[in-house]
Amino acid sequence: MAKFGLSQPVRRIEDPRLLVGGGRYTDDIAMPGVAHGMVLRSPHAAAKILSIDTSAAMAVPGVLAVITGKDWEAEGLGEIPCVIPLKNRDGSERLNTPRGALATDRVRHVGDAVAFVVAETHEAARDGAEAVMVDYDVLPAATDLATAYKPGAPLVWDEVPNNTVFDWETGDKAKAEALVAQAAHVTKLTVVNNRVIVNSLEVRAATAEYDAANEKFTLFCGTQGSWLVKNLLAESVFHLPPEKFRVVTPDVGGGFGMKLYLYGEYALVCMAARRLGRPVKWTSERTEAFQSDTQGRDNITEAELALDKDGKFLALRTTNYAGMGAYLSTFAPMIPTGAGTKVLASVYNFQAIHAHVIGVLTNTVPVDAYRGAGRPESNYVVERLIDAAAREMGIDRIELRRRNMVPASAMPYVTAVGQRYDSGEFGAVLDAALRNADWAGFAARRKASEAKGRRRGIGVAYYLEATGGGPTERAEVRFAADGMVDVLVGTQSTGQGHETAYAMLTSHELGIPMEKIRIVQGDSDEIPTGGGTGGARSLYSEGQAILLTAATVIEKGKQAASEHLEASVADIEFTTTGGRFSVVGTDRGVDILSLANIQRERAARGESATLLDAAEVAEIKSHTFPNGCHIAEVEVDPDTGLIEVPRYVVVDDVGHAINPMIVRGQVHGGVAQGIGQAVHERTAYDPESGQLLSASFMDYALPRAEDLPDIEVEFLSVPCETNPLGVKGAGEAGAVGSPPALMNALVDALSTMGVTHVDMPATPESVWKAIHLAKAA
């Protein structure tokens, strides 16, 4: 292929099917004889379970079974595991929060699953759940991250002192301490990265059936990769060989990290299907999703930035109290530790960094990866610190960033936390963003806003993302009998446009028309391995696998063409224009689709034939570092605290954009989520009862269309040097840069009123309070 020949804004090929209702989601799957499940959830944040009486529930017409935690244990079923090992600062292992699908002796958050009722209809299952009698002994709850780790706070787990489930550090502590001690200036700042509720458009759902003759489960559920769920079900829960499970992921309506994991409900429908000998289905309701889907963020970070007299960065020190919720979710300990801290250096030159992360349990819904997974939190701290340091030292905030950016000439560059950046032109990206945002003309816009009684601010945030994910990825190409070409992939689309991107890449490599390419994903029986989707890994990982597989198809095609054209393999050449194999120097040739069909027919007749089908597994040796600059303008009504975002500009370096239209849409979505976190989304738990007060869209404010500006996006592409496509993961970038840009703009808007700090979410109430507290001071 031409190294960077793909860059066309092709419209998404999956959209027509989805827009006319042709999608097939988990709740759409109808099986004969399916029974319906309902989860009974705890109304208390912390309580002992004294007894569970299921007799009245079993008497409800249509109820088939009521499963409790003791039934789970009686069948010898295991844990819904946390798969991340972690060593504390003292070398000991992190503590554990063992969790079955149903609580047995204690509940630890509102929404904790207590019983699973299965009935002939959804309505009967609901009636049965309401008839289950649970006797609780209510206990004090710890719901506030700021106090949960302090002595005297109620314990979520008796075995976890001070609710501290891990105490971890990384970096050069001694060097950072020495640099802070000798610094001409140290800026200190404590920031809150507020807990957010994911709220994917499609709620979670699962349907399972059990083949007793073959002792095999089939589970349909919305995941971000069927293989993780399959393996955890087999190994951790049922203690069976993985081949006894087939997990099928149909269309998925949004994931954002939340659908990566094995949830208890997925195991429960499998258990119930085996017990009842018929399919069992469960679909979450929206309030249930608020109380049971993993949530995101929830950090309080104390940070110090040490600078010399010229404003050069010396060291960064952070202490991060990371909320984990009541249980350690699948990947939870990795998010604030390994994932988050590796981008603390961002695009800046630090001599030393030390990060201390304390994992804190609370009587709340578990927290795990949410779009960006640790990297937004770290970028937020760094960019808020830089603005604060600029104010304190009297240095222009753009100039302070420029002085400390790693220059393009330093690439490849190894950061103070050991990350190797292969490419990046950070200064050029910053310049482009300032130009596109008309930074120089902002004073006039501020003056115009003041004439209307509004306060206008402008904020900048440079972000750096580090993608992640598994070390391998698989692709397979099959030439189907119907004339289509199936490309089987190990990632999982949840709305990103994978079908289009992979079809573009396959078409480019093999010369096959896109309309002849069919992307196949999600079936763990049909596709033996896959790394799933997460960490913005899909295109650069799956893309490498597709390249390898396409190369094998071409080599097999040359052999097949030599058989068909009766020529030496050495004389066969392949051109992607028209996807044609031909004999060098002649007009004799055959196109790839015709050749595949000819060879398949020969094989069917029992003749010797080289088939073109191929599968390869790519080794993913390096991850990528997308980066960019966000500039936001906000306008504040000081009388009400209401914020509007009249302008938003992004310049991104995502390497080679295979389809700029799709990438731009990904950035738009990420920025929308970042704006939501910064100024709208408040997850509120009652400090006394532990009730989630924001458990519906009446109380939890997702941004709406009227809350979002036109988001101007430009790409300044610096091709990645560590993968053959030159791509850098783009799926999470928008959510990484937007919160600090918004909050820096807000502080700038309020700075003339004496406000120097505001935490997220900057709701009208909190902004109004900040203004009046500054006036009182």
XYZ file of N, CA and C in Angstrom, residues 36-142:
321
model
N -38.207 -14.504 31.801
C -37.750 -13.142 32.047
C -37.233 -12.999 33.478
N -36.103 -12.332 33.606
C -35.492 -12.154 34.912
C -35.609 -10.727 35.419
N -35.699 -10.588 36.723
C -35.736 -9.291 37.386
C -34.823 -9.356 38.604
N -33.974 -8.360 38.765
C -33.060 -8.317 39.897
C -33.699 -7.521 41.030
N -33.755 -8.115 42.213
C -34.140 -7.385 43.407
C -32.892 -6.725 43.964
N -32.944 -5.410 44.151
C -31.761 -4.658 44.558
C -31.955 -4.037 45.934
N -30.850 -3.868 46.599
C -30.887 -3.333 47.957
C -31.347 -1.880 47.967
N -32.257 -1.524 48.881
C -32.632 -0.121 49.046
C -31.690 0.616 50.003
N -30.733 -0.117 50.569
C -29.832 0.448 51.572
C -28.398 0.464 51.051
N -27.640 1.471 51.478
C -26.236 1.565 51.080
C -25.359 0.622 51.883
N -25.738 0.335 53.106
C -24.968 -0.576 53.953
C -25.934 -1.254 54.915
N -25.924 -2.574 54.903
C -26.822 -3.312 55.797
C -26.410 -4.771 55.847
N -26.685 -5.396 56.978
C -26.567 -6.844 57.083
C -27.864 -7.470 56.574
N -27.737 -8.594 55.883
C -28.913 -9.350 55.458
C -29.189 -10.387 56.542
N -30.263 -10.197 57.291
C -30.592 -11.126 58.367
C -31.319 -12.350 57.836
N -32.197 -12.148 56.846
C -32.918 -13.277 56.260
C -33.537 -12.853 54.937
N -33.767 -13.847 54.086
C -34.479 -13.626 52.828
C -35.570 -14.684 52.733
N -36.816 -14.253 52.655
C -37.953 -15.157 52.545
C -38.491 -15.073 51.121
N -38.385 -16.178 50.391
C -38.809 -16.192 48.983
C -40.154 -16.882 48.781
N -40.785 -17.316 49.833
C -41.995 -18.134 49.683
C -43.128 -17.363 49.007
N -43.335 -16.109 49.415
C -44.411 -15.329 48.803
C -44.126 -15.071 47.326
N -42.857 -14.860 47.012
C -42.490 -14.627 45.614
C -42.751 -15.860 44.762
N -42.431 -17.029 45.292
C -42.651 -18.266 44.535
C -44.137 -18.546 44.324
N -44.964 -17.945 45.168
C -46.407 -18.152 45.026
C -47.032 -17.212 44.001
N -46.291 -16.247 43.518
C -46.816 -15.314 42.516
C -47.026 -16.065 41.202
N -48.198 -15.952 40.581
C -48.437 -16.669 39.319
C -47.387 -16.332 38.266
N -46.834 -17.363 37.675
C -45.859 -17.184 36.609
C -44.416 -17.211 37.058
N -44.158 -17.098 38.362
C -42.782 -17.120 38.846
C -42.234 -18.545 38.766
N -41.067 -18.677 38.202
C -40.451 -19.982 37.996
C -39.338 -20.272 38.985
N -38.619 -19.249 39.414
C -37.496 -19.459 40.324
C -37.149 -18.148 41.005
N -36.673 -18.255 42.240
C -36.097 -17.119 42.949
C -34.714 -17.556 43.420
N -33.698 -16.908 42.893
C -32.310 -17.287 43.175
C -31.714 -16.281 44.137
N -31.073 -16.770 45.184
C -30.413 -15.919 46.174
C -28.925 -16.209 46.191
N -28.223 -15.432 46.988
C -26.786 -15.635 47.116
C -26.431 -17.001 47.661
N -27.275 -17.553 48.504
C -27.006 -18.894 49.044
C -27.166 -19.952 47.956
N -28.097 -19.747 47.023
C -28.216 -20.655 45.871
C -26.954 -20.586 45.009
N -26.468 -19.385 44.833
C -25.224 -19.179 44.070
C -24.092 -19.984 44.696
N -23.944 -19.852 46.004
C -22.882 -20.568 46.704
C -23.111 -22.075 46.661
N -24.372 -22.505 46.771
C -24.678 -23.933 46.773
C -24.308 -24.593 45.450
N -24.357 -23.849 44.359
C -23.962 -24.395 43.061
C -22.458 -24.304 42.834
N -21.740 -23.799 43.836
C -20.288 -23.740 43.740
C -19.778 -22.687 42.776
N -20.573 -21.654 42.531
C -20.167 -20.616 41.593
C -19.218 -19.634 42.264
N -18.334 -19.073 41.453
C -17.256 -18.251 41.989
C -17.530 -16.760 41.910
N -16.448 -15.983 41.839
C -16.521 -14.531 41.943
C -16.696 -13.847 40.593
N -17.284 -12.659 40.665
C -17.191 -11.675 39.573
C -15.895 -10.929 39.857
N -14.816 -11.217 39.147
C -13.494 -10.864 39.660
C -13.009 -9.474 39.259
N -12.074 -8.982 40.042
C -11.179 -7.901 39.623
C -9.909 -8.578 39.125
N -9.498 -8.292 37.902
C -8.401 -9.049 37.284
C -7.052 -8.331 37.377
N -7.003 -7.197 38.069
C -5.777 -6.399 38.116
C -5.029 -6.648 39.423
N -3.867 -7.318 39.355
C -3.029 -7.405 40.548
C -2.320 -6.071 40.767
N -2.041 -5.746 42.024
C -1.403 -4.459 42.308
C -0.651 -4.564 43.623
N 0.563 -4.050 43.632
C 1.350 -4.038 44.864
C 1.299 -2.657 45.497
N 1.120 -2.656 46.798
C 1.138 -1.408 47.548
C 2.559 -0.858 47.651
N 2.655 0.339 48.174
C 3.979 0.980 48.311
C 4.925 0.150 49.167
N 4.379 -0.577 50.144
C 5.235 -1.365 51.041
C 5.530 -2.759 50.496
N 5.096 -3.034 49.257
C 5.371 -4.329 48.648
C 4.304 -5.369 48.850
N 3.332 -5.101 49.698
C 2.247 -6.051 49.930
C 1.248 -5.988 48.786
N 0.402 -7.015 48.694
C -0.617 -7.038 47.657
C -1.811 -6.169 48.068
N -2.488 -5.612 47.066
C -3.720 -4.868 47.347
C -4.723 -5.780 48.039
N -5.669 -5.193 48.737
C -6.717 -5.974 49.382
C -7.812 -6.319 48.369
N -8.689 -7.213 48.736
C -9.679 -7.725 47.805
C -11.086 -7.462 48.317
N -12.054 -7.483 47.398
C -13.465 -7.317 47.747
C -14.252 -8.430 47.064
N -14.171 -9.650 47.573
C -14.780 -10.792 46.887
C -16.273 -10.592 46.664
N -16.709 -10.895 45.433
C -18.074 -10.538 45.050
C -18.707 -11.638 44.203
N -19.816 -12.178 44.665
C -20.619 -13.049 43.827
C -21.633 -12.219 43.055
N -22.469 -12.875 42.294
C -23.470 -12.139 41.532
C -24.570 -11.600 42.436
N -24.746 -12.214 43.619
C -25.768 -11.786 44.566
C -25.149 -11.669 45.951
N -25.552 -10.667 46.685
C -25.055 -10.484 48.045
C -25.567 -11.609 48.944
N -24.759 -11.991 49.914
C -25.157 -13.058 50.838
C -25.375 -12.518 52.247
N -24.348 -11.997 52.870
C -24.479 -11.557 54.257
C -24.645 -10.050 54.401
N -24.102 -9.275 53.416
C -24.195 -7.817 53.508
C -24.415 -7.210 52.143
N -25.100 -6.053 52.134
C -25.183 -5.232 50.931
C -24.308 -4.003 51.164
N -23.720 -3.505 50.083
C -22.707 -2.453 50.249
C -22.957 -1.205 49.409
N -24.023 -1.178 48.643
C -24.445 0.065 48.000
C -25.903 -0.077 47.591
N -26.581 1.045 47.476
C -27.948 1.017 46.967
C -27.888 0.482 45.538
N -28.656 -0.564 45.278
C -28.608 -1.210 43.973
C -27.847 -2.515 43.985
N -27.186 -2.848 45.093
C -26.509 -4.138 45.210
C -27.535 -5.256 44.985
N -27.179 -6.246 44.182
C -28.129 -7.307 43.817
C -28.308 -8.286 44.968
N -29.567 -8.574 45.303
C -29.897 -9.438 46.438
C -30.570 -10.739 45.993
N -31.413 -10.679 44.977
C -32.095 -11.880 44.489
C -32.404 -11.706 43.006
N -32.567 -12.850 42.334
C -32.892 -12.850 40.908
C -34.157 -13.675 40.727
N -35.211 -13.021 40.274
C -36.513 -13.659 40.110
C -36.741 -13.924 38.624
N -37.105 -15.161 38.292
C -37.341 -15.554 36.902
C -38.797 -15.983 36.766
N -39.442 -15.450 35.725
C -40.878 -15.735 35.553
C -41.222 -15.831 34.076
N -42.464 -16.213 33.807
C -42.931 -16.369 32.434
C -42.970 -15.045 31.686
N -43.233 -13.961 32.410
C -43.312 -12.633 31.790
C -42.507 -11.642 32.619
N -42.212 -10.523 31.993
C -41.506 -9.457 32.702
C -42.342 -8.954 33.877
N -43.648 -8.828 33.649
C -44.523 -8.315 34.705
C -44.578 -9.266 35.901
N -44.629 -10.574 35.619
C -44.644 -11.545 36.722
C -43.320 -11.527 37.480
N -42.227 -11.336 36.764
C -40.929 -11.266 37.432
C -40.871 -10.054 38.348
N -41.413 -8.929 37.885
C -41.448 -7.737 38.729
C -42.306 -7.981 39.977
N -43.482 -8.577 39.780
C -44.346 -8.862 40.929
C -43.641 -9.797 41.909
N -42.933 -10.780 41.368
C -42.215 -11.704 42.232
C -41.121 -11.016 43.018
N -40.390 -10.108 42.366
C -39.323 -9.392 43.065
C -39.883 -8.539 44.198
N -41.034 -7.942 43.952
C -41.648 -7.119 45.004
C -42.134 -7.963 46.173
N -42.340 -9.259 45.936
C -42.850 -10.135 46.999
C -41.742 -10.772 47.829
N -40.492 -10.656 47.393
C -39.381 -11.191 48.186
C -39.229 -10.356 49.443
N -39.189 -11.026 50.594
C -39.073 -10.319 51.872
C -37.647 -10.434 52.388
N -36.985 -9.294 52.516
C -35.608 -9.259 53.010
C -35.598 -8.486 54.318
N -35.022 -9.099 55.335
C -34.889 -8.446 56.636
C -33.468 -7.889 56.729
N -33.367 -6.556 56.770
C -32.070 -5.884 56.804
C -31.803 -5.288 58.186
N -30.561 -5.295 58.576
C -30.099 -4.516 59.726
C -29.246 -3.391 59.158
N -29.824 -2.197 59.109
C -29.168 -1.085 58.418
C -27.946 -0.607 59.208
N -26.862 -0.348 58.478
C -25.589 0.077 59.064
C -25.227 1.481 58.587
N -24.325 2.161 59.292
C -23.838 3.454 58.792
C -23.104 3.262 57.467
N -23.194 4.260 56.588
C -22.581 4.175 55.263
C -21.544 5.268 55.081
N -20.550 4.962 54.252
C -19.526 5.938 53.867
C -19.704 6.218 52.379
